[in-house]
Coordinates of C-alpha atoms (C1' of nucleotides) in Angstrom, one line a residue:
Chain A
M1 CA 26.8 -10.4 2.0
A2 CA 27.1 -10.8 -1.7
K3 CA 23.7 -9.3 -2.6
K4 CA 23.8 -9.8 -6.3
I5 CA 21.3 -7.7 -8.2
D6 CA 20.0 -9.1 -11.4
L7 CA 19.0 -6.2 -13.5
H8 CA 17.0 -7.9 -16.2
P9 CA 14.3 -9.7 -14.3
S10 CA 13.5 -12.7 -16.4
R11 CA 10.0 -13.3 -17.7
R12 CA 10.0 -16.2 -15.3
V13 CA 9.2 -13.8 -12.4
S14 CA 6.2 -12.3 -14.2
D15 CA 5.0 -15.8 -15.2
L16 CA 5.2 -16.9 -11.6
L17 CA 3.4 -13.8 -10.3
V18 CA 0.7 -14.1 -12.9
A19 CA 0.2 -17.7 -12.1
K20 CA 0.0 -16.9 -8.4
A21 CA -2.6 -14.2 -8.9
K22 CA -4.6 -16.5 -11.2
E23 CA -4.9 -19.1 -8.4
H24 CA -7.3 -16.7 -6.7
G25 CA -9.3 -15.3 -9.5
T26 CA -9.6 -14.8 -13.2
L27 CA -7.4 -12.0 -14.5
S28 CA -8.5 -9.8 -17.4
A29 CA -5.9 -9.4 -20.2
A30 CA -5.4 -5.9 -18.8
D31 CA -4.8 -7.2 -15.3
E32 CA -2.3 -9.7 -16.6
S33 CA -0.3 -7.2 -18.6
T34 CA -0.3 -4.8 -15.7
I35 CA 1.2 -7.4 -13.5
R36 CA 3.8 -8.2 -16.2
G37 CA 4.6 -4.5 -16.2
I38 CA 5.8 -4.5 -12.6
K39 CA 9.5 -3.7 -12.4
V40 CA 11.1 -6.3 -10.2
R41 CA 14.6 -6.8 -9.1
T42 CA 15.7 -10.3 -8.2
R43 CA 18.2 -11.0 -5.4
K44 CA 20.0 -14.1 -4.2
I45 CA 20.0 -14.7 -0.5
R46 CA 22.4 -16.9 1.4
H47 CA 21.4 -19.5 3.9
G48 CA 20.6 -17.9 7.2
E49 CA 20.7 -14.4 6.0
D50 CA 18.0 -11.9 7.1
I51 CA 16.0 -10.2 4.4
V52 CA 13.9 -7.8 6.5
C53 CA 14.2 -7.3 10.2
Q54 CA 11.8 -6.6 13.0
G55 CA 11.4 -2.9 13.3
E56 CA 12.3 -2.0 9.8
R57 CA 10.0 -0.3 7.3
P58 CA 10.7 -1.9 3.9
S59 CA 9.7 -0.3 0.7
A60 CA 9.2 -3.5 -1.4
A61 CA 7.5 -6.8 -0.9
V62 CA 9.3 -10.1 -1.2
F63 CA 8.2 -12.7 -3.7
V64 CA 9.9 -16.1 -3.3
L65 CA 11.4 -17.6 -6.4
S66 CA 13.3 -20.5 -4.9
G67 CA 14.5 -21.8 -1.6
M68 CA 12.7 -21.5 1.7
L69 CA 12.1 -18.4 3.8
A70 CA 10.9 -18.1 7.4
R71 CA 9.3 -15.4 9.4
Y72 CA 10.2 -15.2 13.1
H73 CA 9.9 -13.1 16.2
T74 CA 13.0 -12.3 18.2
L75 CA 12.4 -12.6 21.9
P76 CA 13.9 -10.4 24.6
D77 CA 16.4 -13.2 25.5
G78 CA 17.5 -13.4 21.9
D79 CA 15.7 -16.6 21.2
R80 CA 13.5 -17.0 18.1
Q81 CA 9.9 -18.0 17.6
Y82 CA 9.4 -19.1 14.0
L83 CA 6.0 -18.1 12.7
S84 CA 5.7 -19.5 9.2
F85 CA 7.7 -21.0 6.4
H86 CA 7.5 -19.9 2.8
I87 CA 8.2 -21.5 -0.5
K88 CA 8.3 -20.6 -4.2
G89 CA 5.4 -18.5 -5.2
D90 CA 4.7 -17.1 -1.7
L91 CA 4.6 -13.4 -0.8
P92 CA 5.7 -13.5 2.8
D93 CA 5.5 -9.9 3.7
I94 CA 2.9 -8.0 1.7
Q95 CA 1.5 -6.9 5.0
S96 CA 4.5 -4.5 5.1
L97 CA 2.6 -2.4 2.6
F98 CA 0.1 -1.4 5.2
L99 CA 1.7 -1.9 8.6
R100 CA 3.9 0.8 9.9
V101 CA 6.9 -1.3 10.9
M102 CA 7.8 -5.0 10.7
D103 CA 6.7 -6.8 13.8
H104 CA 8.9 -9.8 12.8
S105 CA 11.8 -10.6 10.7
L106 CA 12.2 -12.6 7.5
C107 CA 15.1 -14.8 6.8
A108 CA 16.3 -17.5 4.4
L109 CA 16.6 -21.0 5.7
N110 CA 18.6 -22.2 2.7
D111 CA 20.1 -20.4 -0.3
A112 CA 17.2 -18.7 -1.9
E113 CA 16.2 -16.3 -4.6
I114 CA 13.6 -13.6 -4.3
A115 CA 12.1 -10.9 -6.4
L116 CA 11.4 -7.5 -4.9
L117 CA 8.1 -5.8 -5.8
P118 CA 8.2 -2.1 -4.9
H119 CA 5.4 -1.0 -2.7
A120 CA 4.7 2.1 -4.8
E121 CA 4.0 -0.1 -7.8
L122 CA 1.8 -2.5 -5.9
C123 CA -0.3 0.4 -4.5
Q124 CA -0.7 1.8 -7.9
L125 CA -1.7 -1.6 -9.2
F126 CA -4.3 -2.2 -6.5
L127 CA -5.8 1.2 -7.0
T128 CA -6.3 0.8 -10.7
Q129 CA -7.1 -2.9 -10.8
P130 CA -8.9 -3.7 -7.6
G131 CA -9.4 -7.3 -8.8
I132 CA -5.7 -7.8 -8.5
G133 CA -5.8 -6.2 -5.1
F134 CA -8.4 -8.8 -4.0
A135 CA -6.1 -11.6 -5.1
F136 CA -3.3 -10.3 -3.0
W137 CA -5.6 -9.5 -0.1
S138 CA -6.7 -13.2 -0.3
L139 CA -3.1 -14.2 0.1
T140 CA -2.7 -12.3 3.3
L141 CA -5.9 -13.8 4.6
M142 CA -4.7 -17.3 4.0
D143 CA -1.6 -16.3 5.8
A144 CA -3.8 -15.4 8.8
A145 CA -5.6 -18.8 8.5
M146 CA -2.2 -20.5 8.7
F147 CA -1.4 -18.5 11.8
R148 CA -4.7 -19.5 13.4
E149 CA -3.9 -23.1 12.7
A150 CA -0.5 -22.7 14.3
I151 CA -2.1 -21.2 17.4
T152 CA -4.3 -24.3 17.7
S153 CA -1.5 -26.7 16.8
N154 CA 0.9 -25.3 19.4
G155 CA -1.8 -24.8 22.0
A156 CA -4.0 -27.9 21.8
R157 CA -2.1 -30.7 20.0
N158 CA 0.3 -33.1 21.6
H159 CA 3.9 -33.2 20.5
V160 CA 3.5 -35.9 17.9
A161 CA 0.5 -34.3 16.4
R162 CA 2.1 -30.9 16.4
V163 CA 5.1 -32.1 14.4
A164 CA 3.0 -34.2 12.2
H165 CA 0.8 -31.2 11.5
L166 CA 3.7 -29.1 10.4
F167 CA 4.8 -31.9 8.1
C168 CA 1.4 -32.2 6.6
Q169 CA 1.1 -28.5 6.0
Q170 CA 4.5 -28.2 4.4
Y171 CA 4.0 -31.2 2.3
F172 CA 0.6 -30.1 1.2
R173 CA 1.8 -26.7 0.2
A174 CA 4.8 -28.1 -1.6
R175 CA 2.6 -30.3 -3.6
Q176 CA 0.3 -27.4 -4.5
A177 CA 3.4 -25.5 -5.7
S178 CA 4.6 -28.6 -7.6
L179 CA 7.7 -28.8 -5.6
L180 CA 7.6 -32.5 -4.7
E181 CA 10.4 -34.8 -5.8
R182 CA 9.4 -38.5 -5.6
G183 CA 7.1 -38.1 -2.6
A184 CA 9.6 -35.9 -0.8
C185 CA 9.9 -32.2 -0.2
D186 CA 12.5 -29.8 1.2
L187 CA 12.2 -28.6 4.8
P188 CA 15.6 -27.1 5.5
L189 CA 15.3 -27.0 9.2
N190 CA 17.0 -28.8 12.0
Q191 CA 15.2 -30.2 15.0
R192 CA 16.1 -27.2 17.1
Q193 CA 14.4 -24.8 14.6
L194 CA 11.4 -27.1 14.4
G195 CA 11.2 -26.8 18.1
Q196 CA 11.3 -23.0 17.9
A197 CA 8.4 -23.1 15.5
L198 CA 6.3 -25.5 17.6
G199 CA 7.1 -24.3 21.0
M200 CA 8.9 -27.4 22.2
S201 CA 12.4 -28.4 23.0
H202 CA 14.6 -30.0 20.4
I203 CA 14.7 -33.2 22.5
S204 CA 10.9 -33.4 22.3
V205 CA 11.0 -32.8 18.6
N206 CA 13.5 -35.6 18.2
R207 CA 11.3 -38.0 20.1
A208 CA 8.2 -37.0 18.2
I209 CA 10.0 -37.5 14.9
A210 CA 11.2 -40.9 16.1
K211 CA 7.6 -41.9 16.8
I212 CA 6.4 -40.7 13.5
R213 CA 9.1 -42.6 11.8
N214 CA 8.6 -45.7 13.8
Q215 CA 5.0 -45.8 13.0
G216 CA 5.8 -45.6 9.3
L217 CA 4.1 -42.3 8.8
A218 CA 6.9 -40.2 7.5
D219 CA 10.6 -39.6 7.8
F220 CA 12.4 -36.3 8.2
R221 CA 16.2 -35.9 8.3
G222 CA 18.7 -33.7 6.8
G223 CA 16.2 -31.1 5.7
K224 CA 14.2 -33.6 3.6
L225 CA 10.7 -34.7 4.4
V226 CA 9.5 -38.0 3.0
I227 CA 5.9 -39.1 3.5
A228 CA 5.3 -42.8 3.9
N229 CA 1.6 -42.9 4.7
W230 CA -0.2 -39.7 3.9
Q231 CA -3.6 -40.7 5.1
R232 CA -2.4 -41.9 8.5
L233 CA -0.1 -39.0 8.9
M234 CA -3.0 -36.6 8.3
R235 CA -5.1 -38.5 10.8
T236 CA -2.5 -38.4 13.6
A237 CA -1.9 -34.7 12.9
G238 CA -5.6 -33.9 12.8
F239 CA -4.8 -32.2 9.5
D240 CA -7.6 -30.8 7.5
P241 CA -6.4 -28.8 4.5
T242 CA -9.5 -26.7 4.2
Y243 CA -7.8 -23.7 5.6
L244 CA -5.2 -23.8 2.8
K245 CA -7.8 -23.7 0.1
L246 CA -8.5 -20.3 -1.1
A247 CA -11.8 -19.3 -2.6
K248 CA -11.5 -19.5 -6.3
L249 CA -12.7 -16.0 -6.5
S250 CA -14.9 -17.0 -9.5
D251 CA -17.4 -16.5 -6.8
I252 CA -16.2 -13.0 -5.9
S253 CA -16.0 -11.8 -9.5
H254 CA -19.5 -13.1 -9.9
R255 CA -20.6 -11.0 -7.1
R256 CA -18.7 -8.1 -8.5
F257 CA -20.2 -8.3 -11.9
R258 CA -23.6 -8.7 -10.6
S259 CA -23.3 -5.7 -8.3
R260 CA -22.0 -3.6 -11.2
Q261 CA -25.0 -4.0 -13.3
Chain B
M1 CA -32.4 -18.1 19.6
A2 CA -34.2 -14.8 19.7
K3 CA -32.4 -13.1 16.8
K4 CA -34.0 -9.7 17.0
I5 CA -33.6 -7.7 13.8
D6 CA -33.5 -4.0 14.1
L7 CA -34.7 -2.6 10.9
H8 CA -33.7 1.0 11.2
P9 CA -30.0 0.8 11.7
S10 CA -29.2 3.9 13.7
R11 CA -26.7 6.4 12.5
R12 CA -24.6 5.2 15.4
V13 CA -23.5 2.2 13.3
S14 CA -22.4 4.4 10.4
D15 CA -20.6 6.8 12.8
L16 CA -18.7 3.9 14.3
L17 CA -17.8 2.4 11.0
V18 CA -16.6 5.7 9.6
A19 CA -14.6 6.3 12.7
K20 CA -13.0 2.9 12.3
A21 CA -12.1 3.5 8.7
K22 CA -10.7 6.9 9.6
E23 CA -8.3 5.3 12.1
H24 CA -6.4 3.9 9.1
G25 CA -6.5 6.6 6.6
T26 CA -8.1 9.9 5.5
L27 CA -11.4 9.4 3.9
S28 CA -12.6 11.7 1.2
A29 CA -16.1 13.1 1.6
A30 CA -17.2 10.6 -1.1
D31 CA -15.7 7.7 0.8
E32 CA -17.4 8.7 3.9
S33 CA -20.8 9.1 2.4
T34 CA -20.4 5.8 0.6
I35 CA -19.7 4.1 3.9
R36 CA -22.7 5.8 5.4
G37 CA -24.7 4.4 2.5
I38 CA -24.1 0.8 3.5
K39 CA -27.3 -0.9 4.4
V40 CA -26.7 -2.7 7.7
R41 CA -28.9 -4.8 9.9
T42 CA -28.2 -4.9 13.6
R43 CA -28.7 -8.0 15.7
K44 CA -28.5 -8.8 19.3
I45 CA -26.6 -11.9 20.3
R46 CA -27.0 -13.7 23.5
H47 CA -24.2 -14.8 25.8
G48 CA -22.6 -18.0 24.4
E49 CA -24.4 -17.9 21.1
D50 CA -22.6 -18.7 17.9
I51 CA -22.7 -16.1 15.2
V52 CA -20.9 -18.0 12.4
C53 CA -19.7 -21.5 12.6
Q54 CA -16.7 -23.3 11.2
G55 CA -17.5 -24.7 7.8
E56 CA -20.2 -22.1 7.0
R57 CA -20.1 -19.6 4.1
P58 CA -21.5 -16.3 5.5
S59 CA -22.7 -13.6 3.2
A60 CA -22.2 -10.7 5.5
A61 CA -19.4 -9.5 7.7
V62 CA -19.8 -8.8 11.4
F63 CA -19.1 -5.4 13.0
V64 CA -19.1 -5.4 16.7
L65 CA -21.3 -2.7 18.4
S66 CA -21.1 -3.8 22.0
G67 CA -20.1 -6.8 24.0
M68 CA -17.2 -9.2 23.3
L69 CA -16.9 -11.7 20.6
A70 CA -14.4 -14.6 20.2
R71 CA -13.1 -16.6 17.4
Y72 CA -12.3 -20.3 18.1
H73 CA -11.4 -23.5 16.5
T74 CA -13.3 -26.6 17.4
L75 CA -11.0 -29.6 17.9
P76 CA -11.8 -33.2 16.9
D77 CA -12.5 -34.0 20.6
G78 CA -14.9 -31.2 20.8
D79 CA -12.7 -28.9 22.8
R80 CA -12.1 -25.3 21.8
Q81 CA -9.1 -23.2 21.0
Y82 CA -9.9 -19.6 21.3
L83 CA -8.0 -17.5 18.7
S84 CA -8.9 -13.9 19.4
F85 CA -11.2 -11.6 21.3
H86 CA -13.1 -8.8 19.8
I87 CA -14.6 -5.6 21.1
K88 CA -16.7 -2.7 19.9
G89 CA -15.4 -1.4 16.6
D90 CA -13.8 -4.7 15.5
L91 CA -14.6 -6.5 12.3
P92 CA -13.8 -10.1 13.3
D93 CA -14.6 -11.9 10.1
I94 CA -14.0 -9.7 7.0
Q95 CA -11.8 -12.5 5.8
S96 CA -15.0 -14.4 5.1
L97 CA -15.3 -12.1 2.1
F98 CA -12.5 -13.9 0.4
L99 CA -12.1 -17.3 2.0
R100 CA -14.2 -20.1 0.8
V101 CA -15.5 -21.4 4.1
M102 CA -15.0 -20.4 7.7
D103 CA -12.1 -22.2 9.2
H104 CA -13.2 -21.2 12.6
S105 CA -16.3 -20.1 14.5
L106 CA -17.4 -16.8 16.0
C107 CA -19.3 -16.5 19.2
A108 CA -20.4 -14.0 21.8
L109 CA -18.8 -14.2 25.2
N110 CA -21.5 -12.0 26.7
D111 CA -24.6 -10.4 25.5
A112 CA -23.6 -8.4 22.5
E113 CA -24.8 -6.4 19.6
I114 CA -23.5 -6.6 16.1
A115 CA -24.1 -5.0 12.7
L116 CA -24.1 -7.1 9.5
L117 CA -22.4 -5.7 6.5
P118 CA -23.4 -7.6 3.3
H119 CA -20.5 -8.9 1.4
A120 CA -22.0 -7.7 -1.9
E121 CA -22.0 -4.2 -0.6
L122 CA -18.5 -4.4 0.7
C123 CA -17.2 -5.8 -2.5
Q124 CA -18.8 -3.0 -4.5
L125 CA -17.4 -0.5 -2.1
F126 CA -13.9 -1.8 -2.3
L127 CA -14.1 -1.8 -6.1
T128 CA -15.2 1.7 -6.5
Q129 CA -13.2 3.2 -3.6
P130 CA -10.0 1.3 -3.2
G131 CA -8.9 3.6 -0.4
I132 CA -11.6 2.2 1.8
G133 CA -10.6 -1.3 0.7
F134 CA -7.1 -0.5 1.9
A135 CA -8.4 0.5 5.3
F136 CA -10.2 -2.7 5.7
W137 CA -7.3 -4.7 4.4
S138 CA -5.2 -3.1 7.1
L139 CA -7.6 -4.4 9.7
T140 CA -7.1 -7.9 8.5
L141 CA -3.4 -7.4 8.6
M142 CA -3.5 -6.3 12.2
D143 CA -5.5 -9.3 12.9
A144 CA -2.7 -11.4 11.5
A145 CA -0.2 -9.5 13.6
M146 CA -2.2 -10.4 16.7
F147 CA -2.2 -14.0 15.7
R148 CA 1.5 -13.9 15.3
E149 CA 1.8 -12.5 18.7
A150 CA -0.4 -15.2 20.1
I151 CA 1.8 -17.9 18.5
T152 CA 4.9 -16.4 20.2
S153 CA 3.1 -15.9 23.5
N154 CA 1.8 -19.5 23.6
G155 CA 5.0 -20.9 22.3
A156 CA 7.7 -19.1 24.1
R157 CA 6.4 -17.3 27.2
N158 CA 6.0 -18.8 30.6
H159 CA 2.5 -19.1 32.1
V160 CA 2.6 -15.9 34.1
A161 CA 3.9 -13.9 31.1
R162 CA 1.3 -15.5 28.8
V163 CA -1.6 -14.5 31.0
A164 CA -0.1 -11.1 31.6
H165 CA 0.3 -10.6 27.9
L166 CA -3.3 -11.3 27.2
F167 CA -4.3 -8.9 29.9
C168 CA -2.0 -6.2 28.4
Q169 CA -3.4 -6.7 24.9
Q170 CA -7.0 -6.6 26.0
Y171 CA -6.5 -3.6 28.2
F172 CA -4.6 -1.8 25.6
R173 CA -7.2 -2.4 22.9
A174 CA -10.0 -1.5 25.3
R175 CA -8.3 1.8 26.0
Q176 CA -7.8 2.5 22.3
A177 CA -11.6 1.9 21.9
S178 CA -12.4 4.1 24.9
L179 CA -13.9 1.2 26.8
L180 CA -12.2 1.7 30.1
E181 CA -14.1 2.3 33.3
R182 CA -11.9 3.6 36.0
G183 CA -8.8 1.6 35.0
A184 CA -10.8 -1.5 34.4
C185 CA -12.1 -3.3 31.4
D186 CA -14.4 -6.2 30.6
L187 CA -13.0 -9.5 29.8
P188 CA -16.0 -11.8 30.1
L189 CA -14.1 -15.1 30.3
N190 CA -13.6 -17.6 33.0
Q191 CA -10.3 -19.2 33.8
R192 CA -11.1 -22.2 31.8
Q193 CA -11.7 -20.2 28.7
L194 CA -8.5 -18.2 29.3
G195 CA -6.8 -21.6 29.4
Q196 CA -8.3 -22.5 26.1
A197 CA -6.9 -19.3 24.6
L198 CA -3.5 -19.7 26.0
G199 CA -2.9 -23.4 25.7
M200 CA -2.8 -24.1 29.4
S201 CA -5.0 -25.8 32.0
H202 CA -7.4 -23.8 34.1
I203 CA -5.4 -24.7 37.2
S204 CA -2.3 -23.2 35.7
V205 CA -4.3 -20.1 34.7
N206 CA -5.5 -19.8 38.2
R207 CA -2.0 -20.0 39.6
A208 CA -0.7 -17.5 37.1
I209 CA -3.5 -15.1 38.0
A210 CA -2.8 -15.5 41.6
K211 CA 0.9 -14.5 41.0
I212 CA -0.1 -11.5 39.0
R213 CA -2.5 -10.5 41.7
N214 CA -0.1 -11.1 44.6
Q215 CA 2.6 -9.1 42.8
G216 CA 0.2 -6.2 42.6
L217 CA 0.2 -6.0 38.8
A218 CA -3.4 -6.6 38.0
D219 CA -6.5 -8.3 39.2
F220 CA -8.9 -10.4 37.2
R221 CA -12.1 -11.9 38.5
G222 CA -15.7 -12.2 37.5
G223 CA -14.9 -11.1 33.9
K224 CA -13.4 -7.7 35.0
L225 CA -9.8 -6.9 34.5
V226 CA -8.3 -4.2 36.8
I227 CA -4.8 -3.0 36.1
A228 CA -2.8 -2.1 39.2
N229 CA 0.6 -1.4 37.8
W230 CA 0.6 -1.1 34.1
Q231 CA 4.3 -0.6 33.6
R232 CA 5.3 -3.6 35.6
L233 CA 2.6 -5.7 34.0
M234 CA 3.9 -4.8 30.6
R235 CA 7.4 -5.7 31.7
T236 CA 6.5 -9.1 33.1
A237 CA 4.4 -9.8 30.0
G238 CA 7.1 -8.7 27.6
F239 CA 4.3 -6.6 26.0
D240 CA 5.3 -4.2 23.2
P241 CA 2.2 -2.7 21.6
T242 CA 3.9 -1.9 18.4
Y243 CA 2.1 -4.7 16.7
L244 CA -1.2 -3.1 17.5
K245 CA -0.4 0.2 15.9
L246 CA -1.6 0.5 12.4
A247 CA 0.1 2.6 9.8
K248 CA -1.8 5.9 9.7
L249 CA -2.1 5.4 6.0
S250 CA -1.4 9.1 5.6
D251 CA 1.7 7.5 4.3
I252 CA -0.1 5.2 1.9
S253 CA -2.4 7.9 0.5
H254 CA 0.7 10.0 0.0
R255 CA 2.2 7.3 -2.1
R256 CA -1.0 6.9 -3.9
F257 CA -1.4 10.6 -4.8
R258 CA 2.2 10.8 -5.8
S259 CA 2.0 7.8 -8.1
R260 CA -1.1 9.1 -9.7
Q261 CA 0.5 12.2 -11.0
Chain C
dC1 C1' -31.6 -21.4 51.6
dG2 C1' -29.6 -23.9 48.2
dC3 C1' -28.0 -24.4 43.5
dA4 C1' -24.8 -23.9 39.7
dG5 C1' -21.0 -22.2 38.0
dT6 C1' -16.6 -20.5 39.2
dA7 C1' -12.4 -20.1 41.9
dT8 C1' -8.9 -22.0 44.9
dT9 C1' -5.9 -25.4 47.0
dG10 C1' -3.2 -29.7 47.7
dA11 C1' -1.1 -33.8 46.1
dA12 C1' -0.2 -37.4 42.9
dA13 C1' 0.6 -38.6 38.0
dT14 C1' 2.4 -37.3 33.9
dT15 C1' 4.7 -34.7 30.6
dT16 C1' 8.3 -32.0 29.3
dC17 C1' 12.7 -30.0 29.8
dT18 C1' 17.5 -29.9 31.1
dC19 C1' 21.8 -31.9 31.3
dA20 C1' 25.1 -35.1 29.8
dA21 C1' 27.1 -38.3 26.9
dG22 C1' 27.7 -40.9 22.7
dC23 C1' 26.9 -41.4 17.7
dC24 C1' 26.9 -40.3 12.9
dG25 C1' 28.1 -38.2 8.5
dA26 C1' 30.2 -34.6 5.9
dG27 C1' 34.0 -31.8 5.2
dT28 C1' 39.2 -30.8 6.1
dG29 C1' 43.8 -31.1 6.4
dG30 C1' 47.8 -33.9 7.1
Chain D
dC1 C1' 43.7 -42.7 3.5
dC2 C1' 43.0 -41.5 8.0
dA3 C1' 42.4 -38.6 12.1
dC4 C1' 39.9 -34.7 13.4
dT5 C1' 36.3 -31.5 13.9
dC6 C1' 31.8 -29.7 13.7
dG7 C1' 27.0 -29.7 13.6
dG8 C1' 23.2 -32.3 14.0
dC9 C1' 20.9 -36.4 15.7
dT10 C1' 19.9 -39.8 19.4
dT11 C1' 19.4 -41.7 24.0
dG12 C1' 19.1 -42.0 29.1
dA13 C1' 18.1 -40.2 33.5
dG14 C1' 17.1 -36.8 37.0
dA15 C1' 14.8 -32.2 37.6
dA16 C1' 11.2 -29.2 36.9
dA17 C1' 7.0 -27.8 35.1
dT18 C1' 2.3 -28.9 34.1
dT19 C1' -1.8 -31.5 34.2
dT20 C1' -5.1 -34.3 36.3
dC21 C1' -7.8 -35.5 40.1
dA22 C1' -10.2 -34.5 44.1
dA23 C1' -11.9 -31.8 47.6
dT24 C1' -13.3 -27.4 49.4
dA25 C1' -14.7 -22.5 49.2
dC26 C1' -17.0 -18.6 47.1
dT27 C1' -20.7 -15.9 44.8
dG28 C1' -24.7 -14.4 42.4
dC29 C1' -29.2 -15.6 41.8
dG30 C1' -33.7 -17.9 41.8

DNA sequence: CGCAGTATTGAAATTTCTCAAGCCGAGTGG
DNA sequence: CCACTCGGCTTGAGAAATTTCAATACTGCG
């Protein structure tokens, strides 16, 4: 319950946020300084703790600084369906800006640190600098693309491919975020939780992992994912990272400038 | 392939579009007239025809005027995974504005009519009237909420509930769009396609439908969905329409006006 | 009338889940 | 240092769910 509040948000947060926005477009100097002007609070979250719950109406958006967060639905029988996993640099709930209530919850899978970006400030930001708004909009769209991929994975892939696909996605995203450590990345889940993400029993998860391991594709244990053969893993997963690649927005700003003249 | 192009886009399209945007916020007179100023082309699509394909980079967004559209992934083996179904008033691919390439395809399930909104115009619109941008952003967020719900449905619900849930969702949305005809709505899919949406075989779909029918909850045949007992259907589906309800945005504009002063 | 696509049904084959038991490694306390 | 516990991982085997295969109706339409 120790929700420590750090009152002097380090420059680190702004740097990260600017970097994130820059991934999706070129920021003007004004854009950048506006982003740096956002007043953020940081907060430490303990392993397993909920950050926002289904049904709530938060007034700030979460920005992940470290650790891994997950979104999940709570089912009538109390069981969970995990929907997505989030790493440093992600904004897992900007949609809360525009949706009335949370349709799902957000929790920390390990000890994590987040920054809170007040909705009011974000709104203001988007109104005055629509370019920034576009960058954030893009983020929510990639989110949707990941959900689509999950639908397909859970609906149409066999167990091994399903697990392999999740591995690929997490590994790929961790690499994009420079979070790899000697070919490995964190994935602080147990097999049961993996099953709750992939719509399969933990036994099936175990057997799928065993196959992946035995075929020398990857290893996963104790919350660490180690890739052994990336190419073959991608192939058995049917993983195509296109859906994770955002438009550079150079294109968009192009269009923008053109249409302004 | 007869892609008829209607060169005098009726006021009907603008009316619909304005109505759509108004669902999510209050438009100023200026906003409204700007929307009405968008130059649209309308197009008739034939049953089964693709409108945009996976891998393409469209330059206009689709607005559904009549008929039903579907988004789907094409799997390596050529099979399909349907991701969502869209009715009159939907904008099934605004995300194409910001994502580099389509990660999925869009097709017509029956004969349909669409309007094409050029990306350039939309961009321009969002830049000058961010309020409109917010309304459209909201739409993509509800999209994501529907995807989340699909993940949970396909991952955690049994066959009967899964089918029932899809029925509930489509019926609910059709009602919102005033598309009901004496308690029934169109759902121009066969059982096989239903299976490709829900991650189950067409046999299982058939048996699930049979149960739903025998229990007097609903009937589905020949592309028509008739609800017999809405309350009980919702209950067996575990359907909670909260995720389909967008923020009225009165709230957002509130925030906006406040933060401007 | 007959065709083509769709729906329905039964039964076998397969996958997946549930249940149950044993294992392993980390942390704890004697 | 060792016994103990706890959570997570692994494995086997029977039960249940699901898919596949195959055959038979149904329906709208030319």
